[in-house]
C-alpha positions as a printed NumPy array, in Angstrom:
array([[135.356,  88.292, 101.425],
       [131.656,  88.638, 102.279],
       [130.859,  90.036, 105.694],
       [129.517,  87.408, 108.141],
       [126.264,  89.349, 108.581],
       [125.672,  89.515, 104.821],
       [126.39 ,  85.807, 104.516],
       [123.906,  85.031, 107.28 ],
       [121.247,  87.127, 105.539],
       [121.8  ,  85.281, 102.271],
       [121.525,  81.922, 104.019],
       [118.388,  83.103, 105.805],
       [116.892,  84.294, 102.503],
       [117.511,  80.89 , 100.976],
       [115.784,  79.217, 103.895],
       [112.783,  81.53 , 103.576],
       [112.625,  80.886,  99.831],
       [112.678,  77.124, 100.418],
       [109.813,  77.493, 102.878],
       [107.805,  79.404, 100.267],
       [108.548,  76.721,  97.692],
       [107.001,  74.105,  99.995],
       [103.341,  74.82 ,  99.207],
       [103.101,  78.048, 101.249],
       [100.304,  80.097,  99.596],
       [101.588,  83.142,  97.733],
       [ 99.423,  86.296,  97.737],
       [ 97.878,  87.032,  94.379],
       [ 97.638,  90.768,  95.062],
       [100.109,  92.659,  97.279],
       [ 99.62 ,  96.254,  98.371],
       [102.528,  98.228,  99.787],
       [102.712, 101.523, 101.658],
       [106.221, 102.755, 100.895],
       [106.747, 104.786, 104.058],
       [109.843, 106.286, 105.644],
       [111.787, 107.928, 102.809],
       [112.108, 111.293, 104.539],
       [113.024, 109.817, 107.927],
       [115.614, 107.605, 106.228],
       [117.146, 110.664, 104.58 ],
       [117.225, 112.601, 107.854],
       [118.871, 109.705, 109.682],
       [121.626, 109.464, 107.083],
       [122.129, 113.209, 106.699],
       [120.812, 113.135, 103.13 ],
       [118.334, 115.446, 101.424],
       [114.623, 114.748, 101.174],
       [115.074, 114.307,  97.427],
       [117.755, 111.68 ,  98.071],
       [115.329, 109.828, 100.322],
       [112.598, 109.79 ,  97.699],
       [115.047, 108.666,  95.001],
       [116.263, 105.831,  97.217],
       [112.637, 104.85 ,  97.817],
       [111.915, 104.841,  94.085],
       [114.917, 102.603,  93.424],
       [113.676, 100.211,  96.102],
       [110.278,  99.975,  94.389],
       [111.866,  98.677,  91.186],
       [113.805,  96.133,  93.243],
       [110.644,  95.167,  95.14 ],
       [108.766,  94.478,  91.915],
       [111.519,  92.064,  90.93 ],
       [110.984,  90.156,  94.17 ],
       [107.245,  90.003,  93.517],
       [107.865,  88.703,  90.012],
       [110.14 ,  85.95 ,  91.359],
       [107.308,  84.398,  93.377],
       [104.572,  84.995,  90.78 ],
       [102.602,  87.776,  92.452],
       [100.031,  88.86 ,  89.851],
       [ 99.125,  92.365,  91.049],
       [101.047,  94.955,  93.063],
       [ 99.5  ,  98.209,  94.258],
       [102.011, 100.901,  95.241],
       [100.99 , 103.806,  97.474],
       [103.432, 106.436,  96.237],
       [101.58 , 109.779,  96.441],
       [ 98.569, 110.433,  98.636],
       [ 96.127, 113.277,  98.273],
       [ 97.594, 114.723, 101.477],
       [101.161, 114.541, 100.118],
       [100.202, 117.173,  97.547],
       [ 99.852, 119.67 , 100.415],
       [103.582, 119.503, 101.179],
       [105.906, 122.339, 100.217],
       [105.955, 123.315,  96.548],
       [109.634, 122.352,  96.381],
       [109.045, 118.828,  97.702],
       [105.978, 118.278,  95.517],
       [108.014, 119.328,  92.475],
       [110.706, 116.806,  93.407],
       [108.111, 114.088,  93.966],
       [106.513, 114.75 ,  90.582],
       [109.817, 114.297,  88.764],
       [110.816, 111.19 ,  90.729],
       [107.408, 109.521,  90.371],
       [107.291, 110.285,  86.644],
       [110.707, 108.693,  86.134],
       [109.748, 105.743,  88.338],
       [106.544, 104.934,  86.474],
       [108.33 , 105.137,  83.129],
       [110.925, 102.653,  84.446],
       [108.187, 100.306,  85.678],
       [106.382, 100.476,  82.338],
       [109.629,  99.558,  80.573],
       [110.009,  96.341,  82.587],
       [109.362,  93.178,  80.62 ],
       [105.925,  91.661,  81.218],
       [104.642,  94.496,  83.419],
       [101.542,  96.629,  82.849],
       [100.886,  99.922,  84.632],
       [ 97.536, 101.247,  85.814],
       [ 96.99 , 104.53 ,  87.641],
       [ 94.696, 104.577,  90.658],
       [ 93.744, 107.856,  92.276],
       [ 92.033, 111.156,  91.595],
       [ 94.031, 112.322,  88.598],
       [ 92.11 , 115.598,  88.482],
       [ 94.049, 116.836,  91.53 ],
       [ 97.428, 115.698,  90.189],
       [ 99.6  , 118.375,  88.514],
       [ 99.008, 118.356,  84.755],
       [102.621, 117.601,  83.81 ],
       [102.717, 114.54 ,  86.068],
       [ 99.318, 113.352,  84.855],
       [100.383, 113.602,  81.208],
       [103.58 , 111.617,  81.734],
       [101.813, 108.938,  83.752],
       [ 98.924, 108.53 ,  81.332],
       [101.397, 108.131,  78.461],
       [102.706, 104.853,  79.91 ],
       [ 99.441, 103.415,  81.201],
       [ 98.418, 100.175,  79.513],
       [ 95.296,  98.035,  79.578],
       [ 96.905,  95.134,  77.747],
       [ 97.217,  91.725,  79.387],
       [100.592,  91.268,  81.017],
       [102.474,  89.035,  83.391],
       [102.145,  91.399,  86.351],
       [ 99.84 ,  94.356,  86.847],
       [101.241,  97.304,  88.811],
       [ 98.753,  99.815,  90.177],
       [100.41 , 103.141,  90.974],
       [ 98.397, 105.127,  93.512],
       [ 98.904, 108.853,  92.923],
       [ 96.672, 111.613,  94.235],
       [ 95.047, 108.786,  96.145],
       [ 92.73 , 108.957,  99.149],
       [ 90.709, 105.984, 100.351],
       [ 87.687, 107.989, 101.463],
       [ 87.668, 109.961,  98.23 ],
       [ 87.829, 106.743,  96.221],
       [ 84.644, 105.508,  97.9  ],
       [ 82.92 , 108.875,  97.395],
       [ 83.916, 108.9  ,  93.724],
       [ 82.724, 105.313,  93.294],
       [ 79.301, 106.116,  94.739],
       [ 79.024, 109.235,  92.572],
       [ 79.943, 107.231,  89.477],
       [ 77.413, 104.543,  90.347],
       [ 74.607, 107.061,  90.929],
       [ 75.44 , 108.876,  87.71 ],
       [ 75.417, 105.636,  85.717],
       [ 72.099, 104.502,  87.161],
       [ 70.542, 107.931,  86.656],
       [ 71.705, 107.975,  83.028],
       [ 69.968, 104.615,  82.607],
       [ 66.737, 106.215,  83.796],
       [ 66.622, 104.354,  87.114],
       [ 64.548, 106.143,  89.758],
       [ 66.011, 107.017,  93.17 ],
       [ 63.985, 104.464,  95.139],
       [ 65.168, 101.652,  92.869],
       [ 68.767, 102.813,  93.169],
       [ 68.494, 102.767,  96.968],
       [ 66.772,  99.392,  97.186],
       [ 69.185,  97.722,  94.765],
       [ 72.401,  99.278,  96.091],
       [ 74.994,  96.652,  97.037],
       [ 78.697,  96.426,  97.902],
       [ 79.248,  94.643,  94.598],
       [ 77.795,  97.585,  92.659],
       [ 80.065, 100.046,  94.461],
       [ 83.042,  97.756,  93.858],
       [ 82.435,  97.983,  90.12 ],
       [ 83.174, 101.719,  90.278],
       [ 86.352, 101.667,  92.371],
       [ 89.732, 102.53 ,  90.858],
       [ 90.663,  98.832,  91.048],
       [ 87.455,  97.52 ,  89.492],
       [ 87.82 ,  94.099,  87.937],
       [ 90.772,  93.199,  90.152],
       [ 90.842,  90.924,  93.205],
       [ 91.168,  92.668,  96.559],
       [ 94.677,  92.716,  98.057],
       [ 95.562,  89.562,  99.948],
       [ 98.517,  91.131, 101.741],
       [ 99.302,  94.747, 102.59 ],
       [102.825,  95.638, 103.692],
       [103.807,  98.887, 105.392],
       [107.369,  99.907, 106.129],
       [108.818, 102.32 , 108.736],
       [107.124, 100.861, 111.818],
       [103.863, 102.785, 111.449],
       [100.83 , 100.568, 112.027],
       [ 97.986, 102.21 , 110.163],
       [ 96.564, 102.245, 106.644],
       [ 96.553, 106.028, 106.131],
       [ 93.513, 105.643, 103.887],
       [ 95.114, 103.038, 101.609],
       [ 92.582, 100.763,  99.846],
       [ 90.051, 101.238, 102.633],
       [ 87.255,  99.434, 100.807],
       [ 89.365,  96.689,  99.267],
       [ 91.318,  95.804, 102.429],
       [ 88.357,  94.535, 104.479],
       [ 89.821,  91.015, 104.607],
       [ 93.435,  91.706, 103.717],
       [ 96.255,  90.448, 105.896],
       [ 98.638,  93.123, 107.183],
       [102.374,  93.038, 107.74 ],
       [104.198,  95.932, 109.402],
       [107.973,  96.209, 109.121],
       [110.232,  98.464, 111.191],
       [112.643,  99.245, 108.339],
       [112.303, 102.526, 106.482],
       [111.323, 101.871, 102.879],
       [114.794, 102.496, 101.331],
       [116.184,  99.89 , 103.772],
       [113.464,  97.304, 103.081],
       [115.202,  94.042, 102.144],
       [114.294,  90.946, 100.198],
       [114.468,  89.166, 103.551],
       [111.75 ,  91.468, 104.893],
       [109.594,  90.745, 101.86 ],
       [110.008,  86.981, 102.136],
       [109.183,  87.159, 105.848],
       [105.995,  89.042, 105.039],
       [104.962,  86.472, 102.433],
       [105.816,  83.557, 104.722],
       [103.841,  85.163, 107.55 ],
       [100.9  ,  85.622, 105.196],
       [101.1  ,  82.007, 104.051],
       [100.987,  80.707, 107.618],
       [ 97.863,  82.645, 108.569],
       [ 94.417,  81.109, 108.424],
       [ 92.182,  83.42 , 106.419],
       [ 88.549,  83.142, 107.508],
       [ 87.007,  86.094, 105.626],
       [ 84.723,  86.748, 108.593],
       [ 83.353,  83.191, 108.691]])
């Protein structure tokens, strides 16, 4: 027999899903900061590796939820530039788990994988495995996997790329300065050609971006959830989407 609490959650999920089916706008692009794996592991007396594995399993589940409501793009913040400064043992574990995760995502039907981040700072073995499953083909859902990612560095790299391109075209410095625009910089970001995220979700109760999509999130809606990422439920996701759908987006107007 199902526990009463589980039954209530299922009934609540159905109600949330019905609300979404009644013309509530669904975000086209969802970003997610998958935070809290280590704290989850500590709370349950598990190892750090167990926490990261549980978080990876939740990502696959999360993508299924996104697919159910026709989200087109998901950007996952799985490995920041700063994360690479953790202990060699933990980084080694992360590399293996992330490699396995991305291969699983790439194997999902109708899903395309794109890497976003500074791959030059990512360990060579991880970079090789990730690049092997990257695809540029059209697909039902695009999944951006942020590895070796830093928001400030992305902007710096975009400006460098723009300046290099214009210089190669023979454009003089004064013209580059006078013609510089946000749109030009946007064309050199990791997510170039994609719409900015409509909704950004962060788990674990932390209420900050930690450098995630700093440029692209100017007019994103944010949803912060107390649950650690391995405990993030479909109910939490549907709440976030419902909350997004009920907001009035003004885009600064």
